[in-house]
JSON list of C-alpha atoms and ligand atoms in Angstrom, two decimals:
[
{"chain": "A", "resi": 17, "resn": "MET", "atom": "CA", "xyz": [43.73, -39.94, -24.10]},
{"chain": "A", "resi": 18, "resn": "SER", "atom": "CA", "xyz": [42.62, -43.54, -24.19]},
{"chain": "A", "resi": 19, "resn": "GLY", "atom": "CA", "xyz": [41.45, -43.43, -27.80]},
{"chain": "A", "resi": 20, "resn": "VAL", "atom": "CA", "xyz": [38.27, -45.30, -26.90]},
{"chain": "A", "resi": 21, "resn": "THR", "atom": "CA", "xyz": [36.15, -42.64, -25.28]},
{"chain": "A", "resi": 22, "resn": "HIS", "atom": "CA", "xyz": [36.46, -38.96, -24.36]},
{"chain": "A", "resi": 23, "resn": "ASP", "atom": "CA", "xyz": [38.78, -38.07, -21.49]},
{"chain": "A", "resi": 24, "resn": "TYR", "atom": "CA", "xyz": [36.10, -35.95, -19.84]},
{"chain": "A", "resi": 25, "resn": "MET", "atom": "CA", "xyz": [33.76, -38.95, -19.86]},
{"chain": "A", "resi": 26, "resn": "GLU", "atom": "CA", "xyz": [36.35, -41.25, -18.34]},
{"chain": "A", "resi": 27, "resn": "ASP", "atom": "CA", "xyz": [37.33, -38.73, -15.70]},
{"chain": "A", "resi": 28, "resn": "TYR", "atom": "CA", "xyz": [33.74, -38.11, -14.78]},
{"chain": "A", "resi": 29, "resn": "ILE", "atom": "CA", "xyz": [32.88, -41.81, -14.48]},
{"chain": "A", "resi": 30, "resn": "ARG", "atom": "CA", "xyz": [36.04, -42.61, -12.52]},
{"chain": "A", "resi": 31, "resn": "ASN", "atom": "CA", "xyz": [35.46, -39.78, -10.12]},
{"chain": "A", "resi": 32, "resn": "LEU", "atom": "CA", "xyz": [32.03, -41.15, -9.28]},
{"chain": "A", "resi": 33, "resn": "ILE", "atom": "CA", "xyz": [33.74, -43.96, -7.43]},
{"chain": "A", "resi": 34, "resn": "PRO", "atom": "CA", "xyz": [34.67, -42.59, -3.99]},
{"chain": "A", "resi": 35, "resn": "GLU", "atom": "CA", "xyz": [38.28, -43.20, -3.09]},
{"chain": "A", "resi": 36, "resn": "ALA", "atom": "CA", "xyz": [37.36, -43.93, 0.50]},
{"chain": "A", "resi": 37, "resn": "TYR", "atom": "CA", "xyz": [35.41, -47.01, -0.66]},
{"chain": "A", "resi": 38, "resn": "ASP", "atom": "CA", "xyz": [38.27, -48.29, -2.74]},
{"chain": "A", "resi": 39, "resn": "LYS", "atom": "CA", "xyz": [39.13, -51.68, -1.25]},
{"chain": "A", "resi": 40, "resn": "TYR", "atom": "CA", "xyz": [41.99, -52.33, -3.63]},
{"chain": "A", "resi": 41, "resn": "LYS", "atom": "CA", "xyz": [43.85, -49.05, -3.59]},
{"chain": "A", "resi": 42, "resn": "GLU", "atom": "CA", "xyz": [47.11, -50.70, -2.56]},
{"chain": "A", "resi": 43, "resn": "LEU", "atom": "CA", "xyz": [46.99, -53.03, -5.58]},
{"chain": "A", "resi": 44, "resn": "GLU", "atom": "CA", "xyz": [46.03, -50.17, -7.89]},
{"chain": "A", "resi": 45, "resn": "ASP", "atom": "CA", "xyz": [48.87, -47.98, -6.63]},
{"chain": "A", "resi": 46, "resn": "PHE", "atom": "CA", "xyz": [51.35, -50.82, -7.00]},
{"chain": "A", "resi": 47, "resn": "ALA", "atom": "CA", "xyz": [50.20, -51.45, -10.58]},
{"chain": "A", "resi": 48, "resn": "LYS", "atom": "CA", "xyz": [50.48, -47.76, -11.42]},
{"chain": "A", "resi": 49, "resn": "GLU", "atom": "CA", "xyz": [53.98, -47.44, -9.98]},
{"chain": "A", "resi": 50, "resn": "ASN", "atom": "CA", "xyz": [55.16, -50.56, -11.78]},
{"chain": "A", "resi": 51, "resn": "LYS", "atom": "CA", "xyz": [53.26, -49.93, -15.01]},
{"chain": "A", "resi": 52, "resn": "VAL", "atom": "CA", "xyz": [51.25, -53.14, -14.82]},
{"chain": "A", "resi": 53, "resn": "PRO", "atom": "CA", "xyz": [48.21, -52.88, -17.13]},
{"chain": "A", "resi": 54, "resn": "ILE", "atom": "CA", "xyz": [45.49, -53.97, -14.70]},
{"chain": "A", "resi": 55, "resn": "ALA", "atom": "CA", "xyz": [41.82, -53.41, -15.47]},
{"chain": "A", "resi": 56, "resn": "GLN", "atom": "CA", "xyz": [40.89, -49.74, -15.52]},
{"chain": "A", "resi": 57, "resn": "LYS", "atom": "CA", "xyz": [38.62, -48.45, -12.80]},
{"chain": "A", "resi": 58, "resn": "GLU", "atom": "CA", "xyz": [35.41, -48.51, -14.81]},
{"chain": "A", "resi": 59, "resn": "THR", "atom": "CA", "xyz": [36.30, -51.92, -16.27]},
{"chain": "A", "resi": 60, "resn": "ALA", "atom": "CA", "xyz": [36.85, -53.19, -12.73]},
{"chain": "A", "resi": 61, "resn": "LYS", "atom": "CA", "xyz": [33.38, -51.92, -11.75]},
{"chain": "A", "resi": 62, "resn": "PHE", "atom": "CA", "xyz": [31.88, -53.59, -14.79]},
{"chain": "A", "resi": 63, "resn": "LEU", "atom": "CA", "xyz": [33.52, -56.89, -13.83]},
{"chain": "A", "resi": 64, "resn": "GLU", "atom": "CA", "xyz": [32.19, -56.58, -10.30]},
{"chain": "A", "resi": 65, "resn": "PHE", "atom": "CA", "xyz": [28.73, -55.90, -11.69]},
{"chain": "A", "resi": 66, "resn": "ILE", "atom": "CA", "xyz": [28.83, -58.89, -14.06]},
{"chain": "A", "resi": 67, "resn": "VAL", "atom": "CA", "xyz": [30.01, -61.37, -11.40]},
{"chain": "A", "resi": 68, "resn": "SER", "atom": "CA", "xyz": [27.52, -60.11, -8.84]},
{"chain": "A", "resi": 69, "resn": "MET", "atom": "CA", "xyz": [24.76, -60.76, -11.40]},
{"chain": "A", "resi": 70, "resn": "LYS", "atom": "CA", "xyz": [26.08, -63.96, -12.88]},
{"chain": "A", "resi": 71, "resn": "LYS", "atom": "CA", "xyz": [27.14, -65.52, -9.57]},
{"chain": "A", "resi": 72, "resn": "PRO", "atom": "CA", "xyz": [29.72, -67.80, -11.18]},
{"chain": "A", "resi": 73, "resn": "LEU", "atom": "CA", "xyz": [31.02, -70.83, -9.32]},
{"chain": "A", "resi": 74, "resn": "LYS", "atom": "CA", "xyz": [33.89, -71.32, -11.70]},
{"chain": "A", "resi": 75, "resn": "ILE", "atom": "CA", "xyz": [35.86, -68.56, -13.37]},
{"chain": "A", "resi": 76, "resn": "LEU", "atom": "CA", "xyz": [38.65, -68.79, -15.93]},
{"chain": "A", "resi": 77, "resn": "GLU", "atom": "CA", "xyz": [40.93, -65.80, -16.43]},
{"chain": "A", "resi": 78, "resn": "LEU", "atom": "CA", "xyz": [43.53, -65.28, -19.14]},
{"chain": "A", "resi": 79, "resn": "GLY", "atom": "CA", "xyz": [46.18, -62.88, -17.80]},
{"chain": "A", "resi": 80, "resn": "THR", "atom": "CA", "xyz": [46.66, -62.78, -14.01]},
{"chain": "A", "resi": 81, "resn": "ALA", "atom": "CA", "xyz": [49.21, -59.95, -13.75]},
{"chain": "A", "resi": 82, "resn": "ILE", "atom": "CA", "xyz": [49.32, -59.07, -10.02]},
{"chain": "A", "resi": 83, "resn": "GLY", "atom": "CA", "xyz": [45.97, -60.77, -9.32]},
{"chain": "A", "resi": 84, "resn": "TYR", "atom": "CA", "xyz": [43.88, -57.60, -9.14]},
{"chain": "A", "resi": 85, "resn": "SER", "atom": "CA", "xyz": [40.98, -58.64, -11.36]},
{"chain": "A", "resi": 86, "resn": "ALA", "atom": "CA", "xyz": [40.93, -62.19, -9.94]},
{"chain": "A", "resi": 87, "resn": "ILE", "atom": "CA", "xyz": [40.69, -60.84, -6.39]},
{"chain": "A", "resi": 88, "resn": "LEU", "atom": "CA", "xyz": [37.97, -58.36, -7.20]},
{"chain": "A", "resi": 89, "resn": "MET", "atom": "CA", "xyz": [35.90, -60.92, -9.14]},
{"chain": "A", "resi": 90, "resn": "TYR", "atom": "CA", "xyz": [36.19, -63.33, -6.22]},
{"chain": "A", "resi": 91, "resn": "GLU", "atom": "CA", "xyz": [35.14, -60.73, -3.67]},
{"chain": "A", "resi": 92, "resn": "ALA", "atom": "CA", "xyz": [32.27, -59.26, -5.71]},
{"chain": "A", "resi": 93, "resn": "SER", "atom": "CA", "xyz": [30.70, -62.57, -6.77]},
{"chain": "A", "resi": 94, "resn": "GLY", "atom": "CA", "xyz": [29.54, -63.53, -3.28]},
{"chain": "A", "resi": 95, "resn": "THR", "atom": "CA", "xyz": [29.74, -67.17, -4.36]},
{"chain": "A", "resi": 96, "resn": "LYS", "atom": "CA", "xyz": [33.28, -68.02, -3.27]},
{"chain": "A", "resi": 97, "resn": "PRO", "atom": "CA", "xyz": [34.04, -69.18, -6.81]},
{"chain": "A", "resi": 98, "resn": "SER", "atom": "CA", "xyz": [37.06, -71.23, -7.69]},
{"chain": "A", "resi": 99, "resn": "ILE", "atom": "CA", "xyz": [39.21, -69.33, -10.14]},
{"chain": "A", "resi": 100, "resn": "THR", "atom": "CA", "xyz": [41.75, -70.64, -12.62]},
{"chain": "A", "resi": 101, "resn": "THR", "atom": "CA", "xyz": [44.01, -67.92, -13.95]},
{"chain": "A", "resi": 102, "resn": "ILE", "atom": "CA", "xyz": [46.74, -68.15, -16.58]},
{"chain": "A", "resi": 103, "resn": "GLU", "atom": "CA", "xyz": [49.99, -66.14, -16.57]},
{"chain": "A", "resi": 104, "resn": "ARG", "atom": "CA", "xyz": [53.37, -66.62, -18.23]},
{"chain": "A", "resi": 105, "resn": "ASP", "atom": "CA", "xyz": [55.44, -63.86, -16.60]},
{"chain": "A", "resi": 106, "resn": "LYS", "atom": "CA", "xyz": [57.37, -65.27, -13.63]},
{"chain": "A", "resi": 107, "resn": "ASN", "atom": "CA", "xyz": [57.61, -61.91, -11.93]},
{"chain": "A", "resi": 108, "resn": "MET", "atom": "CA", "xyz": [53.86, -61.33, -12.16]},
{"chain": "A", "resi": 109, "resn": "ILE", "atom": "CA", "xyz": [53.21, -64.83, -10.86]},
{"chain": "A", "resi": 110, "resn": "LYS", "atom": "CA", "xyz": [55.31, -64.03, -7.80]},
{"chain": "A", "resi": 111, "resn": "TYR", "atom": "CA", "xyz": [53.35, -60.84, -7.06]},
{"chain": "A", "resi": 112, "resn": "ALA", "atom": "CA", "xyz": [50.03, -62.56, -7.71]},
{"chain": "A", "resi": 113, "resn": "ARG", "atom": "CA", "xyz": [50.88, -65.36, -5.28]},
{"chain": "A", "resi": 114, "resn": "GLU", "atom": "CA", "xyz": [51.77, -62.81, -2.60]},
{"chain": "A", "resi": 115, "resn": "ASN", "atom": "CA", "xyz": [48.52, -60.95, -3.18]},
{"chain": "A", "resi": 116, "resn": "PHE", "atom": "CA", "xyz": [46.37, -64.09, -3.14]},
{"chain": "A", "resi": 117, "resn": "LYS", "atom": "CA", "xyz": [48.01, -65.02, 0.13]},
{"chain": "A", "resi": 118, "resn": "ARG", "atom": "CA", "xyz": [47.34, -61.58, 1.54]},
{"chain": "A", "resi": 119, "resn": "TYR", "atom": "CA", "xyz": [43.63, -61.93, 0.69]},
{"chain": "A", "resi": 120, "resn": "ASN", "atom": "CA", "xyz": [43.50, -65.54, 1.96]},
{"chain": "A", "resi": 121, "resn": "LEU", "atom": "CA", "xyz": [42.65, -66.80, -1.51]},
{"chain": "A", "resi": 122, "resn": "THR", "atom": "CA", "xyz": [45.47, -69.26, -2.05]},
{"chain": "A", "resi": 123, "resn": "GLU", "atom": "CA", "xyz": [43.02, -72.17, -1.86]},
{"chain": "A", "resi": 124, "resn": "LYS", "atom": "CA", "xyz": [40.49, -70.59, -4.22]},
{"chain": "A", "resi": 125, "resn": "ILE", "atom": "CA", "xyz": [42.68, -69.25, -7.00]},
{"chain": "A", "resi": 126, "resn": "ASP", "atom": "CA", "xyz": [44.81, -71.60, -9.05]},
{"chain": "A", "resi": 127, "resn": "ILE", "atom": "CA", "xyz": [47.54, -70.00, -11.17]},
{"chain": "A", "resi": 128, "resn": "LYS", "atom": "CA", "xyz": [48.42, -71.99, -14.27]},
{"chain": "A", "resi": 129, "resn": "GLU", "atom": "CA", "xyz": [51.88, -70.96, -15.38]},
{"chain": "A", "resi": 130, "resn": "GLY", "atom": "CA", "xyz": [52.50, -70.74, -19.09]},
{"chain": "A", "resi": 131, "resn": "ASP", "atom": "CA", "xyz": [51.24, -69.43, -22.37]},
{"chain": "A", "resi": 132, "resn": "CYS", "atom": "CA", "xyz": [47.47, -69.06, -22.57]},
{"chain": "A", "resi": 133, "resn": "LEU", "atom": "CA", "xyz": [47.10, -71.06, -25.76]},
{"chain": "A", "resi": 134, "resn": "GLU", "atom": "CA", "xyz": [49.10, -74.01, -24.43]},
{"chain": "A", "resi": 135, "resn": "VAL", "atom": "CA", "xyz": [47.32, -74.01, -21.10]},
{"chain": "A", "resi": 136, "resn": "LEU", "atom": "CA", "xyz": [43.90, -73.64, -22.75]},
{"chain": "A", "resi": 137, "resn": "GLU", "atom": "CA", "xyz": [44.58, -76.67, -24.94]},
{"chain": "A", "resi": 138, "resn": "ASN", "atom": "CA", "xyz": [44.94, -78.78, -21.81]},
{"chain": "A", "resi": 139, "resn": "LEU", "atom": "CA", "xyz": [41.96, -77.53, -19.84]},
{"chain": "A", "resi": 140, "resn": "ILE", "atom": "CA", "xyz": [38.88, -79.74, -19.76]},
{"chain": "A", "resi": 141, "resn": "GLU", "atom": "CA", "xyz": [36.61, -78.36, -17.04]},
{"chain": "A", "resi": 142, "resn": "SER", "atom": "CA", "xyz": [33.87, -75.89, -17.87]},
{"chain": "A", "resi": 143, "resn": "TYR", "atom": "CA", "xyz": [33.40, -72.36, -16.61]},
{"chain": "A", "resi": 144, "resn": "ASP", "atom": "CA", "xyz": [30.54, -69.95, -15.91]},
{"chain": "A", "resi": 145, "resn": "LEU", "atom": "CA", "xyz": [32.65, -66.92, -16.73]},
{"chain": "A", "resi": 146, "resn": "ILE", "atom": "CA", "xyz": [35.78, -66.45, -18.80]},
{"chain": "A", "resi": 147, "resn": "PHE", "atom": "CA", "xyz": [37.69, -63.18, -18.54]},
{"chain": "A", "resi": 148, "resn": "MET", "atom": "CA", "xyz": [39.99, -62.79, -21.55]},
{"chain": "A", "resi": 149, "resn": "ASP", "atom": "CA", "xyz": [42.68, -60.25, -20.70]},
{"chain": "A", "resi": 150, "resn": "ALA", "atom": "CA", "xyz": [46.01, -61.48, -22.11]},
{"chain": "A", "resi": 151, "resn": "GLY", "atom": "CA", "xyz": [47.63, -61.84, -25.49]},
{"chain": "A", "resi": 152, "resn": "LYS", "atom": "CA", "xyz": [45.57, -59.26, -27.40]},
{"chain": "A", "resi": 153, "resn": "GLY", "atom": "CA", "xyz": [46.94, -60.60, -30.69]},
{"chain": "A", "resi": 154, "resn": "HIS", "atom": "CA", "xyz": [45.52, -64.05, -30.02]},
{"chain": "A", "resi": 155, "resn": "TYR", "atom": "CA", "xyz": [41.94, -63.65, -28.85]},
{"chain": "A", "resi": 156, "resn": "ASN", "atom": "CA", "xyz": [40.82, -65.12, -32.19]},
{"chain": "A", "resi": 157, "resn": "HIS", "atom": "CA", "xyz": [42.95, -68.19, -31.46]},
{"chain": "A", "resi": 158, "resn": "PHE", "atom": "CA", "xyz": [41.73, -68.44, -27.85]},
{"chain": "A", "resi": 159, "resn": "LEU", "atom": "CA", "xyz": [38.07, -68.24, -28.86]},
{"chain": "A", "resi": 160, "resn": "PRO", "atom": "CA", "xyz": [37.49, -71.87, -29.98]},
{"chain": "A", "resi": 161, "resn": "HIS", "atom": "CA", "xyz": [38.96, -73.10, -26.69]},
{"chain": "A", "resi": 162, "resn": "CYS", "atom": "CA", "xyz": [36.98, -70.63, -24.66]},
{"chain": "A", "resi": 163, "resn": "LEU", "atom": "CA", "xyz": [33.76, -71.72, -26.37]},
{"chain": "A", "resi": 164, "resn": "ARG", "atom": "CA", "xyz": [34.63, -75.36, -25.74]},
{"chain": "A", "resi": 165, "resn": "LEU", "atom": "CA", "xyz": [35.22, -74.58, -22.04]},
{"chain": "A", "resi": 166, "resn": "LEU", "atom": "CA", "xyz": [32.22, -72.28, -21.61]},
{"chain": "A", "resi": 167, "resn": "LYS", "atom": "CA", "xyz": [29.08, -73.65, -19.95]},
{"chain": "A", "resi": 168, "resn": "ASP", "atom": "CA", "xyz": [25.88, -73.38, -21.99]},
{"chain": "A", "resi": 169, "resn": "ASP", "atom": "CA", "xyz": [24.82, -70.29, -20.07]},
{"chain": "A", "resi": 170, "resn": "GLY", "atom": "CA", "xyz": [28.33, -68.96, -19.54]},
{"chain": "A", "resi": 171, "resn": "ILE", "atom": "CA", "xyz": [29.70, -65.52, -20.38]},
{"chain": "A", "resi": 172, "resn": "ILE", "atom": "CA", "xyz": [32.95, -64.45, -22.01]},
{"chain": "A", "resi": 173, "resn": "VAL", "atom": "CA", "xyz": [34.18, -60.97, -21.09]},
{"chain": "A", "resi": 174, "resn": "ALA", "atom": "CA", "xyz": [37.04, -59.83, -23.35]},
{"chain": "A", "resi": 175, "resn": "ASP", "atom": "CA", "xyz": [39.02, -56.74, -22.39]},
{"chain": "A", "resi": 176, "resn": "ASN", "atom": "CA", "xyz": [41.05, -54.35, -24.57]},
{"chain": "A", "resi": 177, "resn": "VAL", "atom": "CA", "xyz": [39.06, -55.21, -27.70]},
{"chain": "A", "resi": 178, "resn": "LEU", "atom": "CA", "xyz": [39.20, -51.65, -29.06]},
{"chain": "A", "resi": 179, "resn": "PHE", "atom": "CA", "xyz": [42.89, -51.29, -28.17]},
{"chain": "A", "resi": 180, "resn": "ARG", "atom": "CA", "xyz": [43.26, -47.53, -27.71]},
{"chain": "A", "resi": 181, "resn": "GLY", "atom": "CA", "xyz": [40.77, -46.97, -30.51]},
{"chain": "A", "resi": 182, "resn": "MET", "atom": "CA", "xyz": [43.05, -48.53, -33.13]},
{"chain": "A", "resi": 183, "resn": "VAL", "atom": "CA", "xyz": [40.65, -51.40, -33.79]},
{"chain": "A", "resi": 184, "resn": "ALA", "atom": "CA", "xyz": [37.95, -48.96, -34.87]},
{"chain": "A", "resi": 185, "resn": "CYS", "atom": "CA", "xyz": [40.07, -46.46, -36.79]},
{"chain": "A", "resi": 186, "resn": "ASP", "atom": "CA", "xyz": [42.87, -47.08, -39.30]},
{"chain": "A", "resi": 187, "resn": "GLU", "atom": "CA", "xyz": [44.34, -43.62, -38.73]},
{"chain": "A", "resi": 188, "resn": "LEU", "atom": "CA", "xyz": [45.11, -44.46, -35.11]},
{"chain": "A", "resi": 189, "resn": "VAL", "atom": "CA", "xyz": [46.93, -47.72, -35.92]},
{"chain": "A", "resi": 190, "resn": "LYS", "atom": "CA", "xyz": [50.62, -47.74, -35.06]},
{"chain": "A", "resi": 191, "resn": "ARG", "atom": "CA", "xyz": [52.69, -49.72, -37.56]},
{"chain": "A", "resi": 192, "resn": "ARG", "atom": "CA", "xyz": [54.00, -52.15, -34.92]},
{"chain": "A", "resi": 193, "resn": "LYS", "atom": "CA", "xyz": [50.45, -52.93, -33.84]},
{"chain": "A", "resi": 194, "resn": "ILE", "atom": "CA", "xyz": [48.98, -53.82, -37.23]},
{"chain": "A", "resi": 195, "resn": "THR", "atom": "CA", "xyz": [48.91, -57.57, -36.60]},
{"chain": "A", "resi": 196, "resn": "ILE", "atom": "CA", "xyz": [47.29, -57.24, -33.18]},
{"chain": "A", "resi": 197, "resn": "VAL", "atom": "CA", "xyz": [44.68, -54.88, -34.60]},
{"chain": "A", "resi": 198, "resn": "LYS", "atom": "CA", "xyz": [43.88, -57.18, -37.54]},
{"chain": "A", "resi": 199, "resn": "ARG", "atom": "CA", "xyz": [43.50, -60.17, -35.26]},
{"chain": "A", "resi": 200, "resn": "MET", "atom": "CA", "xyz": [41.39, -58.26, -32.77]},
{"chain": "A", "resi": 201, "resn": "ARG", "atom": "CA", "xyz": [39.07, -57.21, -35.60]},
{"chain": "A", "resi": 202, "resn": "GLU", "atom": "CA", "xyz": [38.88, -60.85, -36.56]},
{"chain": "A", "resi": 203, "resn": "TYR", "atom": "CA", "xyz": [37.89, -61.74, -32.98]},
{"chain": "A", "resi": 204, "resn": "LEU", "atom": "CA", "xyz": [35.16, -59.10, -32.92]},
{"chain": "A", "resi": 205, "resn": "GLU", "atom": "CA", "xyz": [33.86, -60.27, -36.30]},
{"chain": "A", "resi": 206, "resn": "LEU", "atom": "CA", "xyz": [33.85, -63.89, -35.17]},
{"chain": "A", "resi": 207, "resn": "VAL", "atom": "CA", "xyz": [31.85, -63.21, -32.03]},
{"chain": "A", "resi": 208, "resn": "SER", "atom": "CA", "xyz": [29.54, -60.75, -33.76]},
{"chain": "A", "resi": 209, "resn": "LYS", "atom": "CA", "xyz": [28.72, -62.75, -36.91]},
{"chain": "A", "resi": 210, "resn": "ASP", "atom": "CA", "xyz": [28.25, -66.18, -35.31]},
{"chain": "A", "resi": 211, "resn": "GLU", "atom": "CA", "xyz": [24.50, -66.84, -35.29]},
{"chain": "A", "resi": 212, "resn": "ASN", "atom": "CA", "xyz": [24.87, -68.96, -32.19]},
{"chain": "A", "resi": 213, "resn": "LEU", "atom": "CA", "xyz": [26.36, -66.15, -30.16]},
{"chain": "A", "resi": 214, "resn": "ILE", "atom": "CA", "xyz": [25.17, -62.84, -28.87]},
{"chain": "A", "resi": 215, "resn": "THR", "atom": "CA", "xyz": [27.82, -60.19, -28.35]},
{"chain": "A", "resi": 216, "resn": "SER", "atom": "CA", "xyz": [27.81, -56.64, -27.10]},
{"chain": "A", "resi": 217, "resn": "VAL", "atom": "CA", "xyz": [30.84, -54.41, -27.67]},
{"chain": "A", "resi": 218, "resn": "ILE", "atom": "CA", "xyz": [31.14, -51.63, -25.12]},
{"chain": "A", "resi": 219, "resn": "PRO", "atom": "CA", "xyz": [33.42, -48.61, -25.67]},
{"chain": "A", "resi": 220, "resn": "MET", "atom": "CA", "xyz": [34.45, -48.49, -22.02]},
{"chain": "A", "resi": 221, "resn": "GLY", "atom": "CA", "xyz": [37.99, -48.55, -20.67]},
{"chain": "A", "resi": 222, "resn": "ASP", "atom": "CA", "xyz": [40.03, -50.04, -23.51]},
{"chain": "A", "resi": 223, "resn": "GLY", "atom": "CA", "xyz": [36.92, -51.65, -25.02]},
{"chain": "A", "resi": 224, "resn": "ILE", "atom": "CA", "xyz": [35.03, -54.66, -23.68]},
{"chain": "A", "resi": 225, "resn": "ALA", "atom": "CA", "xyz": [33.15, -57.38, -25.56]},
{"chain": "A", "resi": 226, "resn": "VAL", "atom": "CA", "xyz": [30.68, -59.57, -23.70]},
{"chain": "A", "resi": 227, "resn": "THR", "atom": "CA", "xyz": [29.61, -62.77, -25.41]},
{"chain": "A", "resi": 228, "resn": "LYS", "atom": "CA", "xyz": [27.15, -65.54, -24.57]},
{"chain": "A", "resi": 229, "resn": "ARG", "atom": "CA", "xyz": [25.38, -68.30, -26.44]},
{"chain": "A", "resi": 230, "resn": "ARG", "atom": "CA", "xyz": [21.89, -67.57, -27.76]},
{"chain": "B", "resi": 303, "resn": "SAH", "atom": "N1", "xyz": [43.71, -59.34, -15.60]},
{"chain": "B", "resi": 303, "resn": "SAH", "atom": "C1", "xyz": [44.72, -58.47, -14.97]},
{"chain": "B", "resi": 303, "resn": "SAH", "atom": "C2", "xyz": [45.60, -57.76, -15.97]},
{"chain": "B", "resi": 303, "resn": "SAH", "atom": "C3", "xyz": [46.28, -58.65, -16.95]},
{"chain": "B", "resi": 303, "resn": "SAH", "atom": "S1", "xyz": [47.51, -57.79, -17.89]},
{"chain": "B", "resi": 303, "resn": "SAH", "atom": "C4", "xyz": [43.98, -57.42, -14.14]},
{"chain": "B", "resi": 303, "resn": "SAH", "atom": "O1", "xyz": [43.08, -56.75, -14.68]},
{"chain": "B", "resi": 303, "resn": "SAH", "atom": "O2", "xyz": [44.30, -57.28, -12.96]},
{"chain": "B", "resi": 303, "resn": "SAH", "atom": "C5", "xyz": [47.94, -59.04, -19.04]},
{"chain": "B", "resi": 303, "resn": "SAH", "atom": "C6", "xyz": [48.83, -60.12, -18.46]},
{"chain": "B", "resi": 303, "resn": "SAH", "atom": "O3", "xyz": [48.82, -61.18, -19.38]},
{"chain": "B", "resi": 303, "resn": "SAH", "atom": "C7", "xyz": [50.28, -59.70, -18.27]},
{"chain": "B", "resi": 303, "resn": "SAH", "atom": "O4", "xyz": [50.67, -59.95, -16.95]},
{"chain": "B", "resi": 303, "resn": "SAH", "atom": "C8", "xyz": [51.06, -60.58, -19.25]},
{"chain": "B", "resi": 303, "resn": "SAH", "atom": "O5", "xyz": [52.28, -61.06, -18.72]},
{"chain": "B", "resi": 303, "resn": "SAH", "atom": "C9", "xyz": [50.12, -61.74, -19.48]},
{"chain": "B", "resi": 303, "resn": "SAH", "atom": "N2", "xyz": [50.20, -62.36, -20.81]},
{"chain": "B", "resi": 303, "resn": "SAH", "atom": "C10", "xyz": [50.25, -61.73, -22.02]},
{"chain": "B", "resi": 303, "resn": "SAH", "atom": "N3", "xyz": [50.21, -62.61, -23.02]},
{"chain": "B", "resi": 303, "resn": "SAH", "atom": "C11", "xyz": [50.14, -63.84, -22.45]},
{"chain": "B", "resi": 303, "resn": "SAH", "atom": "C12", "xyz": [50.06, -65.16, -22.98]},
{"chain": "B", "resi": 303, "resn": "SAH", "atom": "N4", "xyz": [50.05, -65.37, -24.29]},
{"chain": "B", "resi": 303, "resn": "SAH", "atom": "N5", "xyz": [50.01, -66.18, -22.10]},
{"chain": "B", "resi": 303, "resn": "SAH", "atom": "C13", "xyz": [50.01, -65.95, -20.76]},
{"chain": "B", "resi": 303, "resn": "SAH", "atom": "N6", "xyz": [50.07, -64.73, -20.21]},
{"chain": "B", "resi": 303, "resn": "SAH", "atom": "C14", "xyz": [50.12, -63.68, -21.04]},
{"chain": "B", "resi": 304, "resn": "MG", "atom": "MG1", "xyz": [42.97, -55.50, -19.83]}
]
């Protein structure tokens, strides 16, 4: 039970994607075995859809993990984008490097090692697409940097914004997660109330928010 949508809905949608067409099964199996929280199947499809529409030339990702989402965004965009992706876990960085090598993407994907907030503070280039998928308790702190780094017609895709349903329902909130939930609500309020932004919150996967400037 994901807490965001009904299990039967998730199962149905996931099963629409034929396994035989799954280009990244190896990465998905590895993530499952090692409990790495990569993008869920339907979230991965959504990302592929967004990049194939947006055709970004420059992508920024917060949270590389094993490189799954970076690889699939690269492949689906059709634009050979350059990707900057931030990760602080040394072990993950090692796996991601191996995977980027395996997909011949070492030249196209730059891993910035460190904490997202610190790395963000030092970035100056601008991006067509920003995928926020790390440090759930800090999206509200990442937002000003992401807006500074986002091109005028850029898109921010934030994952896990409903966090197992807890963000939408006090009864689901686990005590240890109160701070994360409060800050995530703050993020959603910031991107929803800002008159200069247009945001759509989608109860898919663990919850996705897409944001662009008006
Ligand atoms: N985008 C990946 C999944 C990322 S999982 C995919 O879908 O394939 C989140 C990752 O963010 C984890 O690997 C974790 O180590 C990293 N992370 C969490 N908080 C972070 C922070 N504050 N700075 C940098 N990395 C962080
Ligand atoms: Mg995620």
